[in-house]
Amino acid sequence: MNSTTTSSQMQAWLESLRPKTLPLAIAAIMTGSALASWTGHFSWPVALLAFLTASLLQILSNLANDYGDVAKGSDTEKRIGPMRGMQKGLITAQQMKTALKITVLLSCLSGIALIAAACHSLGDIIGFLGLGLLAIIAAITYTVGTKPYGYMGLGDLSVLIFFGWLSVLGTYYLQAHTFSLSTVLPATACGLLSVAVLNINNLRDIETDSQNGKNTLAVRLGGKKARYYHAALLTGAMFCFIAFTLLYLNNNGYGWLFLLAFPMLLKHVLQVLRDPTAEGMRPQLVQMVKVALLTNILFSIGLILN
């Protein structure tokens, strides 16, 4: 194997790992940790292990997505998004299966270390072991299996649950060892921002997904309604952040830092609503990831300063 082939394969694996998606997983853990800090329960070891576990689960989902979409014929040359390793023929199905097994093992080891560091009772240990197993199954079965839920339009709900409620509330609980109703609003906001990223991705691929039987929610709604749905997701996220600030931060100025992302968010929404093409969603996907990450960072900084 020459150096050019090796370099091409390394690039193919990097494309399949999709490191640009990791900020979404990290943002949820950051928000949950900021909430823990706000209530005086922050723990560096727990936060770092949560970051690692969430990143590995995101990578697992990305690899499984590539494997499932290629196996089902959804990733074709007509797809607007970037070609991945299996689609290029640089990664075989067997190699991807091996990578999936390794990532599952690493996710389990990281998750067990997180539970060992954070959980103080048998009930919590059993509960989070169950949630971890559920997260691994969800990451794989999004596009893999006889009835992948991503092909039935359930991906949005899954993202809200795992990138919002489970990630944020779980991270908070592992550090504070209690549940607080106040954390539901920012957890929901974080989840809605992640759903918006998925929706832009599905709007970009709406034509090829429809042709290949991948009935995402964007396909089911149609391009026009999916764009209105996108605006509703971002409106809902901002409403949750605003409601949390009004209810729990006593109008402290730092708590409103997340509003600095509003101009960027508004510009993004208007561009999505005005551009009816699938091709036009390609740059908007990168923009949406930036908007989601920036909003969560500003909200987290505001919490810590508060």
Short mmCIF file of C-alpha atoms in Angstrom, two decimals:
data_model
loop_
_atom_site.label_atom_id
_atom_site.label_comp_id
_atom_site.label_asym_id
_atom_site.label_seq_id
_atom_site.Cartn_x
_atom_site.Cartn_y
_atom_site.Cartn_z
CA MET A 1 0.00 0.00 0.00
CA ASN A 2 1.56 3.30 -1.10
CA SER A 3 1.45 6.57 0.81
CA THR A 4 -1.23 8.03 -1.48
CA THR A 5 -3.59 5.11 -0.81
CA THR A 6 -2.92 5.29 2.92
CA SER A 7 -3.61 9.02 2.92
CA SER A 8 -6.85 8.50 0.99
CA GLN A 9 -8.04 5.86 3.44
CA MET A 10 -7.19 8.04 6.43
CA GLN A 11 -9.16 10.88 4.83
CA ALA A 12 -12.04 8.49 4.18
CA TRP A 13 -12.15 7.45 7.83
CA LEU A 14 -12.01 11.08 8.92
CA GLU A 15 -14.97 11.86 6.65
CA SER A 16 -16.94 8.95 8.13
CA LEU A 17 -16.14 10.00 11.69
CA ARG A 18 -17.56 13.49 10.86
CA PRO A 19 -15.70 15.51 13.52
CA LYS A 20 -17.75 18.60 12.61
CA THR A 21 -20.80 16.98 14.23
CA LEU A 22 -19.08 16.57 17.61
CA PRO A 23 -19.85 20.14 18.78
CA LEU A 24 -23.52 19.14 19.04
CA ALA A 25 -22.76 16.36 21.50
CA ILE A 26 -20.30 18.55 23.38
CA ALA A 27 -22.77 21.47 23.54
CA ALA A 28 -25.34 19.34 25.38
CA ILE A 29 -22.79 18.19 27.96
CA MET A 30 -21.52 21.75 28.32
CA THR A 31 -25.04 23.04 29.00
CA GLY A 32 -25.71 20.31 31.57
CA SER A 33 -22.39 21.01 33.28
CA ALA A 34 -23.06 24.76 33.30
CA LEU A 35 -26.39 24.08 35.00
CA ALA A 36 -24.55 21.97 37.57
CA SER A 37 -22.07 24.80 38.12
CA TRP A 38 -24.95 27.28 38.49
CA THR A 39 -26.32 25.20 41.37
CA GLY A 40 -22.88 24.65 42.93
CA HIS A 41 -22.44 20.98 41.96
CA PHE A 42 -19.89 21.05 39.13
CA SER A 43 -17.40 18.16 38.92
CA TRP A 44 -14.48 18.23 36.47
CA PRO A 45 -13.97 14.41 36.34
CA VAL A 46 -17.67 13.77 35.68
CA ALA A 47 -17.89 16.55 33.09
CA LEU A 48 -14.82 15.33 31.18
CA LEU A 49 -15.98 11.70 31.19
CA ALA A 50 -19.41 12.85 30.01
CA PHE A 51 -17.75 14.80 27.17
CA LEU A 52 -15.79 11.69 26.15
CA THR A 53 -18.78 9.36 26.32
CA ALA A 54 -21.03 11.71 24.36
CA SER A 55 -18.36 12.16 21.68
CA LEU A 56 -17.90 8.40 21.29
CA LEU A 57 -21.66 7.88 21.00
CA GLN A 58 -21.81 10.60 18.34
CA ILE A 59 -18.99 8.91 16.41
CA LEU A 60 -20.80 5.58 16.75
CA SER A 61 -23.94 7.15 15.31
CA ASN A 62 -21.96 8.67 12.42
CA LEU A 63 -20.28 5.38 11.50
CA ALA A 64 -23.55 3.46 11.76
CA ASN A 65 -25.23 6.11 9.62
CA ASP A 66 -22.66 5.63 6.86
CA TYR A 67 -22.94 1.86 7.02
CA GLY A 68 -26.74 1.83 7.03
CA ASP A 69 -27.23 4.42 4.28
CA VAL A 70 -24.78 2.70 1.92
CA ALA A 71 -26.26 -0.73 2.65
CA LYS A 72 -29.74 0.56 1.86
CA GLY A 73 -28.65 2.53 -1.20
CA SER A 74 -29.51 5.97 0.18
CA ASP A 75 -26.00 7.38 -0.29
CA THR A 76 -25.77 7.72 -4.06
CA GLU A 77 -23.71 9.93 -6.37
CA LYS A 78 -26.76 12.21 -6.72
CA ARG A 79 -26.67 13.07 -3.02
CA ILE A 80 -25.73 16.72 -2.46
CA GLY A 81 -23.80 16.17 0.78
CA PRO A 82 -20.14 15.11 0.93
CA MET A 83 -19.26 11.55 -0.08
CA ARG A 84 -18.16 9.26 2.77
CA GLY A 85 -15.59 6.48 2.89
CA MET A 86 -17.90 3.55 2.14
CA GLN A 87 -19.63 5.50 -0.61
CA LYS A 88 -16.23 6.08 -2.25
CA GLY A 89 -15.32 2.42 -1.93
CA LEU A 90 -12.33 3.18 0.28
CA ILE A 91 -13.86 1.49 3.35
CA THR A 92 -15.35 -1.99 3.07
CA ALA A 93 -18.46 -3.13 4.90
CA GLN A 94 -16.36 -5.51 7.00
CA GLN A 95 -13.97 -2.73 7.99
CA MET A 96 -16.90 -0.53 9.01
CA LYS A 97 -18.39 -3.37 11.08
CA THR A 98 -15.06 -3.72 12.88
CA ALA A 99 -14.93 0.03 13.50
CA LEU A 100 -18.47 -0.09 14.89
CA LYS A 101 -17.54 -2.88 17.31
CA ILE A 102 -14.46 -0.98 18.50
CA THR A 103 -16.48 2.21 19.01
CA VAL A 104 -19.17 0.33 20.92
CA LEU A 105 -16.46 -1.12 23.20
CA LEU A 106 -14.88 2.30 23.77
CA SER A 107 -18.31 3.84 24.45
CA CYS A 108 -19.04 1.14 27.02
CA LEU A 109 -15.69 1.60 28.76
CA SER A 110 -16.10 5.37 28.88
CA GLY A 111 -19.70 5.07 30.06
CA ILE A 112 -18.77 2.63 32.81
CA ALA A 113 -15.97 4.96 33.96
CA LEU A 114 -18.49 7.83 34.02
CA ILE A 115 -20.97 5.83 36.07
CA ALA A 116 -18.24 4.69 38.47
CA ALA A 117 -17.10 8.26 39.00
CA ALA A 118 -20.56 9.81 39.35
CA CYS A 119 -23.11 7.33 40.69
CA HIS A 120 -23.47 6.89 44.44
CA SER A 121 -26.34 4.42 44.65
CA LEU A 122 -27.24 1.06 43.13
CA GLY A 123 -30.40 2.55 41.64
CA ASP A 124 -28.44 5.23 39.82
CA ILE A 125 -25.90 2.68 38.56
CA ILE A 126 -28.61 0.42 37.14
CA GLY A 127 -30.54 3.37 35.70
CA PHE A 128 -27.59 4.89 33.87
CA LEU A 129 -26.36 1.51 32.64
CA GLY A 130 -29.79 1.09 31.07
CA LEU A 131 -29.74 4.58 29.58
CA GLY A 132 -26.25 3.98 28.19
CA LEU A 133 -27.34 0.73 26.55
CA LEU A 134 -30.37 2.50 25.10
CA ALA A 135 -28.15 5.26 23.69
CA ILE A 136 -25.89 2.70 21.97
CA ILE A 137 -28.87 0.89 20.46
CA ALA A 138 -30.39 4.18 19.29
CA ALA A 139 -27.10 5.28 17.70
CA ILE A 140 -26.89 2.08 15.66
CA THR A 141 -30.52 1.50 14.72
CA TYR A 142 -31.01 5.02 13.31
CA THR A 143 -30.10 3.65 9.86
CA VAL A 144 -29.11 0.02 10.54
CA GLY A 145 -31.50 -2.92 10.74
CA THR A 146 -34.68 -4.07 9.03
CA LYS A 147 -36.72 -1.12 10.32
CA PRO A 148 -34.35 1.79 11.04
CA TYR A 149 -36.28 4.55 12.74
CA GLY A 150 -34.42 7.25 10.79
CA TYR A 151 -36.20 5.98 7.68
CA MET A 152 -39.59 6.39 9.36
CA GLY A 153 -39.32 10.06 10.27
CA LEU A 154 -38.49 9.46 13.94
CA GLY A 155 -34.97 10.88 13.85
CA ASP A 156 -36.10 14.30 15.06
CA LEU A 157 -37.71 12.88 18.19
CA SER A 158 -34.64 10.77 18.88
CA VAL A 159 -32.34 13.81 18.63
CA LEU A 160 -34.56 15.81 20.99
CA ILE A 161 -34.43 12.98 23.52
CA PHE A 162 -30.73 12.11 23.32
CA PHE A 163 -29.15 15.49 22.46
CA GLY A 164 -31.52 17.43 24.69
CA TRP A 165 -33.27 15.78 27.58
CA LEU A 166 -31.01 12.78 28.19
CA SER A 167 -27.68 14.56 27.61
CA VAL A 168 -28.40 17.78 29.49
CA LEU A 169 -30.54 16.38 32.31
CA GLY A 170 -28.31 13.32 32.64
CA THR A 171 -25.14 15.40 32.83
CA TYR A 172 -26.74 17.65 35.43
CA TYR A 173 -27.99 14.72 37.51
CA LEU A 174 -24.62 12.93 37.46
CA GLN A 175 -23.05 16.00 39.05
CA ALA A 176 -25.85 17.30 41.28
CA HIS A 177 -27.34 13.87 42.17
CA THR A 178 -30.81 15.33 42.01
CA PHE A 179 -33.38 16.34 39.43
CA SER A 180 -34.45 19.96 39.10
CA LEU A 181 -37.47 21.07 37.12
CA SER A 182 -35.60 24.26 36.18
CA THR A 183 -33.22 22.26 33.97
CA VAL A 184 -35.97 21.04 31.63
CA LEU A 185 -36.25 24.33 29.74
CA PRO A 186 -32.55 24.64 28.73
CA ALA A 187 -32.45 20.88 28.04
CA THR A 188 -35.38 21.27 25.66
CA ALA A 189 -33.78 24.32 24.03
CA CYS A 190 -30.53 22.42 23.48
CA GLY A 191 -32.45 19.50 21.99
CA LEU A 192 -34.46 21.73 19.64
CA LEU A 193 -31.27 23.35 18.32
CA SER A 194 -29.86 19.89 17.58
CA VAL A 195 -33.10 18.86 15.86
CA ALA A 196 -32.76 21.98 13.70
CA VAL A 197 -29.31 20.78 12.59
CA LEU A 198 -30.78 17.43 11.60
CA ASN A 199 -33.65 19.14 9.79
CA ILE A 200 -31.27 21.22 7.66
CA ASN A 201 -29.33 18.04 6.85
CA ASN A 202 -32.58 16.36 5.80
CA LEU A 203 -33.64 19.40 3.74
CA ARG A 204 -30.32 19.19 1.91
CA ASP A 205 -30.88 15.49 1.16
CA ILE A 206 -34.66 15.68 0.72
CA GLU A 207 -34.68 14.78 -2.97
CA THR A 208 -32.40 11.75 -2.83
CA ASP A 209 -33.92 10.58 0.46
CA SER A 210 -37.38 10.67 -1.10
CA GLN A 211 -36.19 8.72 -4.13
CA ASN A 212 -34.56 6.03 -1.99
CA GLY A 213 -37.33 5.46 0.56
CA LYS A 214 -35.71 7.36 3.43
CA ASN A 215 -38.83 9.04 4.76
CA THR A 216 -37.35 11.62 7.10
CA LEU A 217 -39.67 14.15 8.66
CA ALA A 218 -38.54 16.68 6.03
CA VAL A 219 -39.59 14.24 3.30
CA ARG A 220 -42.95 13.65 4.98
CA LEU A 221 -43.61 17.38 5.43
CA GLY A 222 -42.28 18.49 2.08
CA GLY A 223 -39.75 21.24 1.50
CA LYS A 224 -41.99 24.23 2.23
CA LYS A 225 -43.53 22.93 5.47
CA ALA A 226 -40.15 21.59 6.63
CA ARG A 227 -38.78 25.13 6.36
CA TYR A 228 -41.61 26.49 8.52
CA TYR A 229 -40.94 23.62 10.92
CA HIS A 230 -37.30 24.73 11.03
CA ALA A 231 -38.31 28.25 12.00
CA ALA A 232 -40.61 26.81 14.69
CA LEU A 233 -37.74 24.73 16.14
CA LEU A 234 -35.48 27.75 16.53
CA THR A 235 -38.31 29.90 17.88
CA GLY A 236 -39.08 27.19 20.44
CA ALA A 237 -35.43 26.97 21.49
CA MET A 238 -35.16 30.71 22.06
CA PHE A 239 -38.47 30.74 23.93
CA CYS A 240 -37.16 28.05 26.31
CA PHE A 241 -33.96 29.99 27.00
CA ILE A 242 -35.90 33.22 27.54
CA ALA A 243 -38.43 31.52 29.83
CA PHE A 244 -35.63 29.98 31.91
CA THR A 245 -33.88 33.34 32.27
CA LEU A 246 -37.08 35.10 33.33
CA LEU A 247 -38.09 32.39 35.78
CA TYR A 248 -34.78 31.45 37.38
CA LEU A 249 -32.10 34.10 36.81
CA ASN A 250 -33.93 37.11 38.24
CA ASN A 251 -33.25 39.15 35.11
CA ASN A 252 -29.52 39.09 35.78
CA GLY A 253 -27.74 40.69 32.81
CA TYR A 254 -25.33 37.80 32.27
CA GLY A 255 -28.26 35.45 31.82
CA TRP A 256 -29.18 37.20 28.58
CA LEU A 257 -25.82 36.62 26.87
CA PHE A 258 -27.39 34.00 24.58
CA LEU A 259 -29.31 36.82 22.84
CA LEU A 260 -26.03 37.85 21.22
CA ALA A 261 -26.55 34.87 18.90
CA PHE A 262 -30.01 36.10 17.85
CA PRO A 263 -28.91 38.18 14.80
CA MET A 264 -27.01 35.19 13.42
CA LEU A 265 -30.00 32.93 14.11
CA LEU A 266 -32.45 35.33 12.46
CA LYS A 267 -30.27 35.66 9.36
CA HIS A 268 -30.08 31.88 9.12
CA VAL A 269 -33.85 31.42 9.41
CA LEU A 270 -34.57 34.03 6.73
CA GLN A 271 -32.09 32.40 4.34
CA VAL A 272 -33.67 28.98 4.88
CA LEU A 273 -37.18 30.32 4.30
CA ARG A 274 -36.16 32.23 1.16
CA ASP A 275 -34.15 29.47 -0.53
CA PRO A 276 -36.40 26.65 -1.81
CA THR A 277 -33.53 24.53 -3.20
CA ALA A 278 -31.89 21.50 -1.63
CA GLU A 279 -28.48 22.72 -2.84
CA GLY A 280 -28.99 25.98 -0.96
CA MET A 281 -29.13 24.07 2.32
CA ARG A 282 -25.51 22.92 2.06
CA PRO A 283 -24.00 26.15 3.48
CA GLN A 284 -26.92 26.48 5.88
CA LEU A 285 -25.99 23.20 7.56
CA VAL A 286 -22.60 24.59 8.58
CA GLN A 287 -24.29 27.82 9.64
CA MET A 288 -26.84 25.97 11.78
CA VAL A 289 -24.13 24.03 13.61
CA LYS A 290 -22.37 27.33 14.39
CA VAL A 291 -25.61 28.95 15.57
CA ALA A 292 -26.45 26.00 17.84
CA LEU A 293 -22.96 25.86 19.33
CA LEU A 294 -22.69 29.63 19.83
CA THR A 295 -26.10 29.85 21.51
CA ASN A 296 -25.26 27.06 23.95
CA ILE A 297 -21.83 28.52 24.70
CA LEU A 298 -23.26 31.96 25.43
CA PHE A 299 -26.04 30.49 27.58
CA SER A 300 -23.49 28.40 29.53
CA ILE A 301 -21.17 31.39 30.07
CA GLY A 302 -24.13 33.42 31.31
CA LEU A 303 -25.01 30.69 33.80
CA ILE A 304 -21.47 30.44 35.12
CA LEU A 305 -21.09 34.22 35.47
CA ASN A 306 -24.50 34.39 37.13
#
